[in-house]
PDB file of C-alpha atoms in Angstrom:
ATOM      1  CA  UNK O   1       0.000   0.000   0.000  1.00 55.00           C
ATOM      2  CA  UNK O   2       1.520   3.304  -1.113  1.00 76.00           C
ATOM      3  CA  UNK O   3       2.220   5.633   1.798  1.00 88.00           C
ATOM      4  CA  UNK O   4       4.909   8.311   1.412  1.00 91.00           C
ATOM      5  CA  UNK O   5       5.184   8.750   5.165  1.00 93.00           C
ATOM      6  CA  UNK O   6       5.491   5.141   6.375  1.00 93.00           C
ATOM      7  CA  UNK O   7       7.497   2.317   4.847  1.00 88.00           C
ATOM      8  CA  UNK O   8       5.707  -1.057   4.834  1.00 82.00           C
ATOM      9  CA  UNK O   9       2.543   0.646   5.991  1.00 85.00           C
ATOM     10  CA  UNK O  10      -0.639  -1.339   6.602  1.00 84.00           C
ATOM     11  CA  UNK O  11      -2.784   1.764   6.495  1.00 90.00           C
ATOM     12  CA  UNK O  12      -3.447   4.229   3.696  1.00 91.00           C
ATOM     13  CA  UNK O  13      -1.660   7.527   3.409  1.00 94.00           C
ATOM     14  CA  UNK O  14      -4.971   9.296   3.977  1.00 94.00           C
ATOM     15  CA  UNK O  15      -5.527   7.433   7.246  1.00 95.00           C
ATOM     16  CA  UNK O  16      -1.973   8.143   8.386  1.00 95.00           C
ATOM     17  CA  UNK O  17      -2.396  11.844   7.656  1.00 96.00           C
ATOM     18  CA  UNK O  18      -5.420  11.723   9.961  1.00 97.00           C
ATOM     19  CA  UNK O  19      -3.183  10.289  12.695  1.00 97.00           C
ATOM     20  CA  UNK O  20      -0.625  13.044  12.114  1.00 97.00           C
ATOM     21  CA  UNK O  21      -3.356  15.677  12.275  1.00 98.00           C
ATOM     22  CA  UNK O  22      -4.594  14.321  15.602  1.00 98.00           C
ATOM     23  CA  UNK O  23      -1.047  14.074  16.960  1.00 98.00           C
ATOM     24  CA  UNK O  24      -0.572  17.724  15.982  1.00 98.00           C
ATOM     25  CA  UNK O  25      -3.760  18.572  17.875  1.00 97.00           C
ATOM     26  CA  UNK O  26      -2.243  16.810  20.902  1.00 96.00           C
ATOM     27  CA  UNK O  27      -4.845  14.058  21.149  1.00 96.00           C
ATOM     28  CA  UNK O  28      -3.668  11.037  23.111  1.00 94.00           C
ATOM     29  CA  UNK O  29      -3.451   7.483  21.754  1.00 95.00           C
ATOM     30  CA  UNK O  30      -6.749   6.405  23.318  1.00 95.00           C
ATOM     31  CA  UNK O  31      -8.642   9.277  21.682  1.00 96.00           C
ATOM     32  CA  UNK O  32      -7.038   8.638  18.290  1.00 97.00           C
ATOM     33  CA  UNK O  33      -7.765   4.922  18.532  1.00 97.00           C
ATOM     34  CA  UNK O  34     -11.451   5.619  19.125  1.00 97.00           C
ATOM     35  CA  UNK O  35     -11.654   8.115  16.257  1.00 96.00           C
ATOM     36  CA  UNK O  36      -9.775   5.992  13.694  1.00 96.00           C
ATOM     37  CA  UNK O  37     -10.797   2.451  14.737  1.00 95.00           C
ATOM     38  CA  UNK O  38      -7.116   1.514  14.864  1.00 95.00           C
ATOM     39  CA  UNK O  39      -5.916  -0.332  17.951  1.00 96.00           C
ATOM     40  CA  UNK O  40      -4.418   1.711  20.766  1.00 96.00           C
ATOM     41  CA  UNK O  41      -1.235  -0.372  20.614  1.00 95.00           C
ATOM     42  CA  UNK O  42      -0.808   0.489  16.935  1.00 94.00           C
ATOM     43  CA  UNK O  43      -1.409   4.186  17.585  1.00 96.00           C
ATOM     44  CA  UNK O  44       1.142   4.095  20.414  1.00 95.00           C
ATOM     45  CA  UNK O  45       3.654   2.519  18.028  1.00 95.00           C
ATOM     46  CA  UNK O  46       3.070   5.233  15.431  1.00 96.00           C
ATOM     47  CA  UNK O  47       3.298   7.922  18.117  1.00 97.00           C
ATOM     48  CA  UNK O  48       6.618   6.598  19.392  1.00 96.00           C
ATOM     49  CA  UNK O  49       8.065   6.511  15.860  1.00 96.00           C
ATOM     50  CA  UNK O  50       6.834  10.059  15.224  1.00 98.00           C
ATOM     51  CA  UNK O  51       8.489  11.228  18.447  1.00 98.00           C
ATOM     52  CA  UNK O  52      11.761   9.631  17.317  1.00 97.00           C
ATOM     53  CA  UNK O  53      11.648  11.651  14.102  1.00 97.00           C
ATOM     54  CA  UNK O  54      10.864  14.772  16.130  1.00 98.00           C
ATOM     55  CA  UNK O  55      13.851  14.104  18.397  1.00 98.00           C
ATOM     56  CA  UNK O  56      16.148  13.651  15.401  1.00 97.00           C
ATOM     57  CA  UNK O  57      14.877  16.917  13.958  1.00 96.00           C
ATOM     58  CA  UNK O  58      15.476  18.760  17.243  1.00 96.00           C
ATOM     59  CA  UNK O  59      19.042  17.444  17.514  1.00 94.00           C
ATOM     60  CA  UNK O  60      19.883  19.067  14.154  1.00 90.00           C
ATOM     61  CA  UNK O  61      19.594  22.577  15.621  1.00 84.00           C
ATOM     62  CA  UNK O  62      22.311  24.924  14.356  1.00 84.00           C
ATOM     63  CA  UNK O  63      24.595  26.759  16.793  1.00 88.00           C
ATOM     64  CA  UNK O  64      22.657  29.469  18.638  1.00 94.00           C
ATOM     65  CA  UNK O  65      23.653  33.116  18.505  1.00 94.00           C
ATOM     66  CA  UNK O  66      22.262  36.501  19.499  1.00 95.00           C
ATOM     67  CA  UNK O  67      21.135  36.403  23.141  1.00 96.00           C
ATOM     68  CA  UNK O  68      20.878  32.984  24.768  1.00 97.00           C
ATOM     69  CA  UNK O  69      19.626  31.977  28.216  1.00 96.00           C
ATOM     70  CA  UNK O  70      20.850  28.778  29.834  1.00 97.00           C
ATOM     71  CA  UNK O  71      19.653  26.864  32.862  1.00 96.00           C
ATOM     72  CA  UNK O  72      19.215  23.371  34.279  1.00 96.00           C
ATOM     73  CA  UNK O  73      16.053  21.761  35.605  1.00 96.00           C
ATOM     74  CA  UNK O  74      15.115  18.538  37.357  1.00 95.00           C
ATOM     75  CA  UNK O  75      12.317  16.232  36.289  1.00 94.00           C
ATOM     76  CA  UNK O  76      10.873  13.333  38.222  1.00 85.00           C
ATOM     77  CA  UNK O  77       9.456  12.471  41.639  1.00 71.00           C
ATOM     78  CA  UNK O  78       9.310  14.983  44.454  1.00 63.00           C
ATOM     79  CA  UNK O  79      12.501  15.479  46.430  1.00 55.00           C
ATOM     80  CA  UNK O  80      13.183  12.728  48.937  1.00 49.00           C
ATOM     81  CA  UNK O  81      13.138  14.077  52.486  1.00 52.00           C
ATOM     82  CA  UNK O  82      16.652  14.811  53.674  1.00 49.00           C
ATOM     83  CA  UNK O  83      18.189  14.990  50.193  1.00 50.00           C
ATOM     84  CA  UNK O  84      19.127  18.432  48.967  1.00 46.00           C
ATOM     85  CA  UNK O  85      21.098  20.067  46.181  1.00 50.00           C
ATOM     86  CA  UNK O  86      20.948  20.086  42.404  1.00 54.00           C
ATOM     87  CA  UNK O  87      19.506  16.843  41.111  1.00 49.00           C
ATOM     88  CA  UNK O  88      18.708  15.533  44.593  1.00 52.00           C
ATOM     89  CA  UNK O  89      17.103  12.121  44.727  1.00 61.00           C
ATOM     90  CA  UNK O  90      16.259  10.220  41.546  1.00 79.00           C
ATOM     91  CA  UNK O  91      15.431  13.191  39.357  1.00 89.00           C
ATOM     92  CA  UNK O  92      16.508  13.432  35.723  1.00 94.00           C
ATOM     93  CA  UNK O  93      18.726  16.451  35.063  1.00 96.00           C
ATOM     94  CA  UNK O  94      18.040  18.456  31.908  1.00 97.00           C
ATOM     95  CA  UNK O  95      20.167  21.309  30.585  1.00 98.00           C
ATOM     96  CA  UNK O  96      18.479  23.884  28.386  1.00 97.00           C
ATOM     97  CA  UNK O  97      19.427  26.690  26.005  1.00 97.00           C
ATOM     98  CA  UNK O  98      16.919  29.291  24.834  1.00 97.00           C
ATOM     99  CA  UNK O  99      17.556  31.881  22.147  1.00 96.00           C
ATOM    100  CA  UNK O 100      15.516  34.910  23.101  1.00 95.00           C
ATOM    101  CA  UNK O 101      12.570  35.232  20.720  1.00 92.00           C
ATOM    102  CA  UNK O 102      13.697  31.941  19.182  1.00 94.00           C
ATOM    103  CA  UNK O 103      14.026  28.235  19.805  1.00 96.00           C
ATOM    104  CA  UNK O 104      14.898  26.120  22.822  1.00 97.00           C
ATOM    105  CA  UNK O 105      17.289  23.156  22.917  1.00 97.00           C
ATOM    106  CA  UNK O 106      17.352  20.565  25.712  1.00 97.00           C
ATOM    107  CA  UNK O 107      19.707  17.764  26.627  1.00 97.00           C
ATOM    108  CA  UNK O 108      19.624  15.178  29.410  1.00 97.00           C
ATOM    109  CA  UNK O 109      22.881  15.345  31.375  1.00 97.00           C
ATOM    110  CA  UNK O 110      24.487  13.125  34.043  1.00 96.00           C
ATOM    111  CA  UNK O 111      25.449  16.109  36.203  1.00 95.00           C
ATOM    112  CA  UNK O 112      25.747  19.903  36.231  1.00 95.00           C
ATOM    113  CA  UNK O 113      29.529  20.092  36.365  1.00 96.00           C
ATOM    114  CA  UNK O 114      31.463  22.734  34.456  1.00 96.00           C
ATOM    115  CA  UNK O 115      32.950  20.122  32.103  1.00 96.00           C
ATOM    116  CA  UNK O 116      29.535  18.670  31.234  1.00 97.00           C
ATOM    117  CA  UNK O 117      27.863  22.018  30.605  1.00 97.00           C
ATOM    118  CA  UNK O 118      30.770  23.569  28.721  1.00 96.00           C
ATOM    119  CA  UNK O 119      30.909  20.624  26.314  1.00 96.00           C
ATOM    120  CA  UNK O 120      27.293  21.254  25.291  1.00 97.00           C
ATOM    121  CA  UNK O 121      27.690  25.026  25.182  1.00 97.00           C
ATOM    122  CA  UNK O 122      30.738  24.816  22.914  1.00 95.00           C
ATOM    123  CA  UNK O 123      28.835  22.554  20.525  1.00 94.00           C
ATOM    124  CA  UNK O 124      25.569  24.513  20.451  1.00 95.00           C
ATOM    125  CA  UNK O 125      26.391  28.183  21.111  1.00 96.00           C
ATOM    126  CA  UNK O 126      28.329  30.544  18.845  1.00 96.00           C
ATOM    127  CA  UNK O 127      31.254  32.268  20.666  1.00 95.00           C
ATOM    128  CA  UNK O 128      29.896  35.742  19.783  1.00 95.00           C
ATOM    129  CA  UNK O 129      26.648  35.013  21.613  1.00 96.00           C
ATOM    130  CA  UNK O 130      25.496  37.090  24.586  1.00 96.00           C
ATOM    131  CA  UNK O 131      24.963  34.494  27.341  1.00 96.00           C
ATOM    132  CA  UNK O 132      22.653  34.901  30.328  1.00 96.00           C
ATOM    133  CA  UNK O 133      22.770  32.441  33.236  1.00 94.00           C
ATOM    134  CA  UNK O 134      22.365  32.233  36.975  1.00 92.00           C
ATOM    135  CA  UNK O 135      25.306  32.059  39.369  1.00 89.00           C
ATOM    136  CA  UNK O 136      25.761  28.277  39.365  1.00 92.00           C
ATOM    137  CA  UNK O 137      29.452  27.361  39.440  1.00 93.00           C
ATOM    138  CA  UNK O 138      28.996  25.083  36.444  1.00 94.00           C
ATOM    139  CA  UNK O 139      28.939  28.261  34.339  1.00 95.00           C
ATOM    140  CA  UNK O 140      32.294  29.477  35.657  1.00 95.00           C
ATOM    141  CA  UNK O 141      35.017  29.887  33.069  1.00 95.00           C
ATOM    142  CA  UNK O 142      32.914  30.591  29.967  1.00 95.00           C
ATOM    143  CA  UNK O 143      34.831  33.807  29.368  1.00 94.00           C
ATOM    144  CA  UNK O 144      38.088  31.822  29.477  1.00 94.00           C
ATOM    145  CA  UNK O 145      36.954  29.567  26.607  1.00 95.00           C
ATOM    146  CA  UNK O 146      35.923  32.406  24.329  1.00 94.00           C
ATOM    147  CA  UNK O 147      32.463  33.511  25.486  1.00 95.00           C
ATOM    148  CA  UNK O 148      33.312  37.110  26.375  1.00 94.00           C
ATOM    149  CA  UNK O 149      29.723  38.282  26.809  1.00 94.00           C
ATOM    150  CA  UNK O 150      28.512  36.313  29.819  1.00 95.00           C
ATOM    151  CA  UNK O 151      26.098  37.986  32.230  1.00 93.00           C
ATOM    152  CA  UNK O 152      24.738  36.413  35.414  1.00 91.00           C
ATOM    153  CA  UNK O 153      22.028  36.860  38.027  1.00 86.00           C
ATOM    154  CA  UNK O 154      22.480  35.533  41.548  1.00 75.00           C
ATOM    155  CA  UNK O 155      19.425  33.492  42.484  1.00 61.00           C
ATOM    156  CA  UNK O 156      21.116  32.647  45.770  1.00 57.00           C
ATOM    157  CA  UNK O 157      20.562  36.230  46.941  1.00 53.00           C
ATOM    158  CA  UNK O 158      17.050  36.376  45.435  1.00 53.00           C
ATOM    159  CA  UNK O 159      18.281  38.361  42.438  1.00 50.00           C
ATOM    160  CA  UNK O 160      16.285  37.400  39.368  1.00 55.00           C
ATOM    161  CA  UNK O 161      16.873  40.341  37.039  1.00 62.00           C
ATOM    162  CA  UNK O 162      19.969  42.487  36.537  1.00 60.00           C
ATOM    163  CA  UNK O 163      19.381  45.000  33.766  1.00 65.00           C
ATOM    164  CA  UNK O 164      18.646  42.894  30.684  1.00 72.00           C
ATOM    165  CA  UNK O 165      20.119  39.781  32.263  1.00 77.00           C
ATOM    166  CA  UNK O 166      17.711  37.083  33.432  1.00 86.00           C
ATOM    167  CA  UNK O 167      16.743  33.504  32.627  1.00 91.00           C
ATOM    168  CA  UNK O 168      12.989  34.016  32.742  1.00 93.00           C
ATOM    169  CA  UNK O 169      12.515  32.655  29.221  1.00 95.00           C
ATOM    170  CA  UNK O 170      14.093  29.244  29.795  1.00 96.00           C
ATOM    171  CA  UNK O 171      12.430  29.008  33.213  1.00 95.00           C
ATOM    172  CA  UNK O 172       9.083  29.630  31.510  1.00 96.00           C
ATOM    173  CA  UNK O 173       9.800  26.725  29.168  1.00 97.00           C
ATOM    174  CA  UNK O 174      10.598  24.460  32.142  1.00 97.00           C
ATOM    175  CA  UNK O 175       7.194  25.296  33.591  1.00 97.00           C
ATOM    176  CA  UNK O 176       5.425  24.520  30.312  1.00 96.00           C
ATOM    177  CA  UNK O 177       7.309  21.217  29.897  1.00 97.00           C
ATOM    178  CA  UNK O 178       6.678  20.058  33.462  1.00 95.00           C
ATOM    179  CA  UNK O 179       2.986  20.887  33.253  1.00 94.00           C
ATOM    180  CA  UNK O 180       2.696  18.960  30.007  1.00 94.00           C
ATOM    181  CA  UNK O 181       4.653  15.921  31.215  1.00 93.00           C
ATOM    182  CA  UNK O 182       2.747  15.779  34.514  1.00 90.00           C
ATOM    183  CA  UNK O 183      -0.386  15.056  32.484  1.00 86.00           C
ATOM    184  CA  UNK O 184       1.354  12.023  30.933  1.00 80.00           C
ATOM    185  CA  UNK O 185       1.172  10.086  34.158  1.00 75.00           C
ATOM    186  CA  UNK O 186       3.841   7.476  34.617  1.00 75.00           C
ATOM    187  CA  UNK O 187       6.118   8.089  31.615  1.00 86.00           C
ATOM    188  CA  UNK O 188       8.649   5.270  31.474  1.00 88.00           C
ATOM    189  CA  UNK O 189      12.183   6.457  32.113  1.00 89.00           C
ATOM    190  CA  UNK O 190      13.397   5.091  28.774  1.00 93.00           C
ATOM    191  CA  UNK O 191      10.732   7.177  26.964  1.00 95.00           C
ATOM    192  CA  UNK O 192      11.338  10.420  28.873  1.00 96.00           C
ATOM    193  CA  UNK O 193      13.807  11.700  26.258  1.00 97.00           C
ATOM    194  CA  UNK O 194      11.243  11.365  23.448  1.00 97.00           C
ATOM    195  CA  UNK O 195       8.544  13.169  25.434  1.00 97.00           C
ATOM    196  CA  UNK O 196      11.006  15.905  26.411  1.00 97.00           C
ATOM    197  CA  UNK O 197      11.909  16.456  22.758  1.00 98.00           C
ATOM    198  CA  UNK O 198       8.225  16.592  21.869  1.00 98.00           C
ATOM    199  CA  UNK O 199       7.843  19.405  24.434  1.00 98.00           C
ATOM    200  CA  UNK O 200      10.803  21.160  22.823  1.00 98.00           C
ATOM    201  CA  UNK O 201       9.374  20.702  19.318  1.00 98.00           C
ATOM    202  CA  UNK O 202       5.907  21.953  20.215  1.00 98.00           C
ATOM    203  CA  UNK O 203       7.392  25.001  21.953  1.00 97.00           C
ATOM    204  CA  UNK O 204       9.664  25.839  19.037  1.00 97.00           C
ATOM    205  CA  UNK O 205       6.839  25.660  16.493  1.00 97.00           C
ATOM    206  CA  UNK O 206       4.037  26.955  18.712  1.00 95.00           C
ATOM    207  CA  UNK O 207       3.332  29.821  16.303  1.00 95.00           C
ATOM    208  CA  UNK O 208       3.439  27.635  13.196  1.00 97.00           C
ATOM    209  CA  UNK O 209       1.395  24.809  11.684  1.00 98.00           C
ATOM    210  CA  UNK O 210       2.799  21.702  13.402  1.00 98.00           C
ATOM    211  CA  UNK O 211       0.832  19.397  11.089  1.00 98.00           C
ATOM    212  CA  UNK O 212       2.490  20.819   7.960  1.00 98.00           C
ATOM    213  CA  UNK O 213       5.932  20.727   9.580  1.00 98.00           C
ATOM    214  CA  UNK O 214       5.519  17.070  10.572  1.00 98.00           C
ATOM    215  CA  UNK O 215       4.424  16.123   7.056  1.00 97.00           C
ATOM    216  CA  UNK O 216       7.573  17.740   5.641  1.00 96.00           C
ATOM    217  CA  UNK O 217       9.778  15.933   8.163  1.00 97.00           C
ATOM    218  CA  UNK O 218       8.171  12.557   7.437  1.00 96.00           C
ATOM    219  CA  UNK O 219       8.213  12.979   3.664  1.00 95.00           C
ATOM    220  CA  UNK O 220      11.945  13.578   3.912  1.00 94.00           C
ATOM    221  CA  UNK O 221      12.495  10.701   6.339  1.00 94.00           C
ATOM    222  CA  UNK O 222       9.534   8.250   6.406  1.00 94.00           C
ATOM    223  CA  UNK O 223       8.780   6.030   9.377  1.00 94.00           C
ATOM    224  CA  UNK O 224       9.843   2.398   9.107  1.00 88.00           C
ATOM    225  CA  UNK O 225       7.605  -0.236  10.671  1.00 82.00           C
ATOM    226  CA  UNK O 226      10.047  -3.115  10.156  1.00 73.00           C
TER     227      UNK O 226
END
């Protein structure tokens, strides 16, 4: 059966476009299954493959420039009593970059050390960029590696804005992502990355037609059911 978007597809291209439309509208697998008469397991399989393509698309982001905010956030269960500090307990640590008035990029990291964060920054941020961060020591030394325009706010002293320097944009994204993921109760740890990238994708294209963008992505790189 000819389907430009799915190799070895068992459904028509028209039916698959319906699935893409509903995914774009943020309907869950149960709702789509009821509307299309396709099993929930099959819809879940399509959804997971779509999220993989979305993740691949997000990873292709070009180096950021202009003004960029950076911050880390922690996803997962509430903090275990007695455990404190960044990434306390069993939370997943995510590092994020946000170009002001532009796109966000996220990456799961093992820790918030200077070496870990600088490796990502050097790969994703142009040296001429104006960087805004908080006072976390993991951001120490950026000037020494070529990022001469680094401005910081000290959250430890309840300073959240210093002139034009703040990280309100990336913190807003964290709030949006956590609200969205909290509705997906019980996301398996191995699938967290795909759902995180979906949050990133939806945020980046929130002012555009996500359905059309997904069709372009999948025409270029069709899903493979094998």
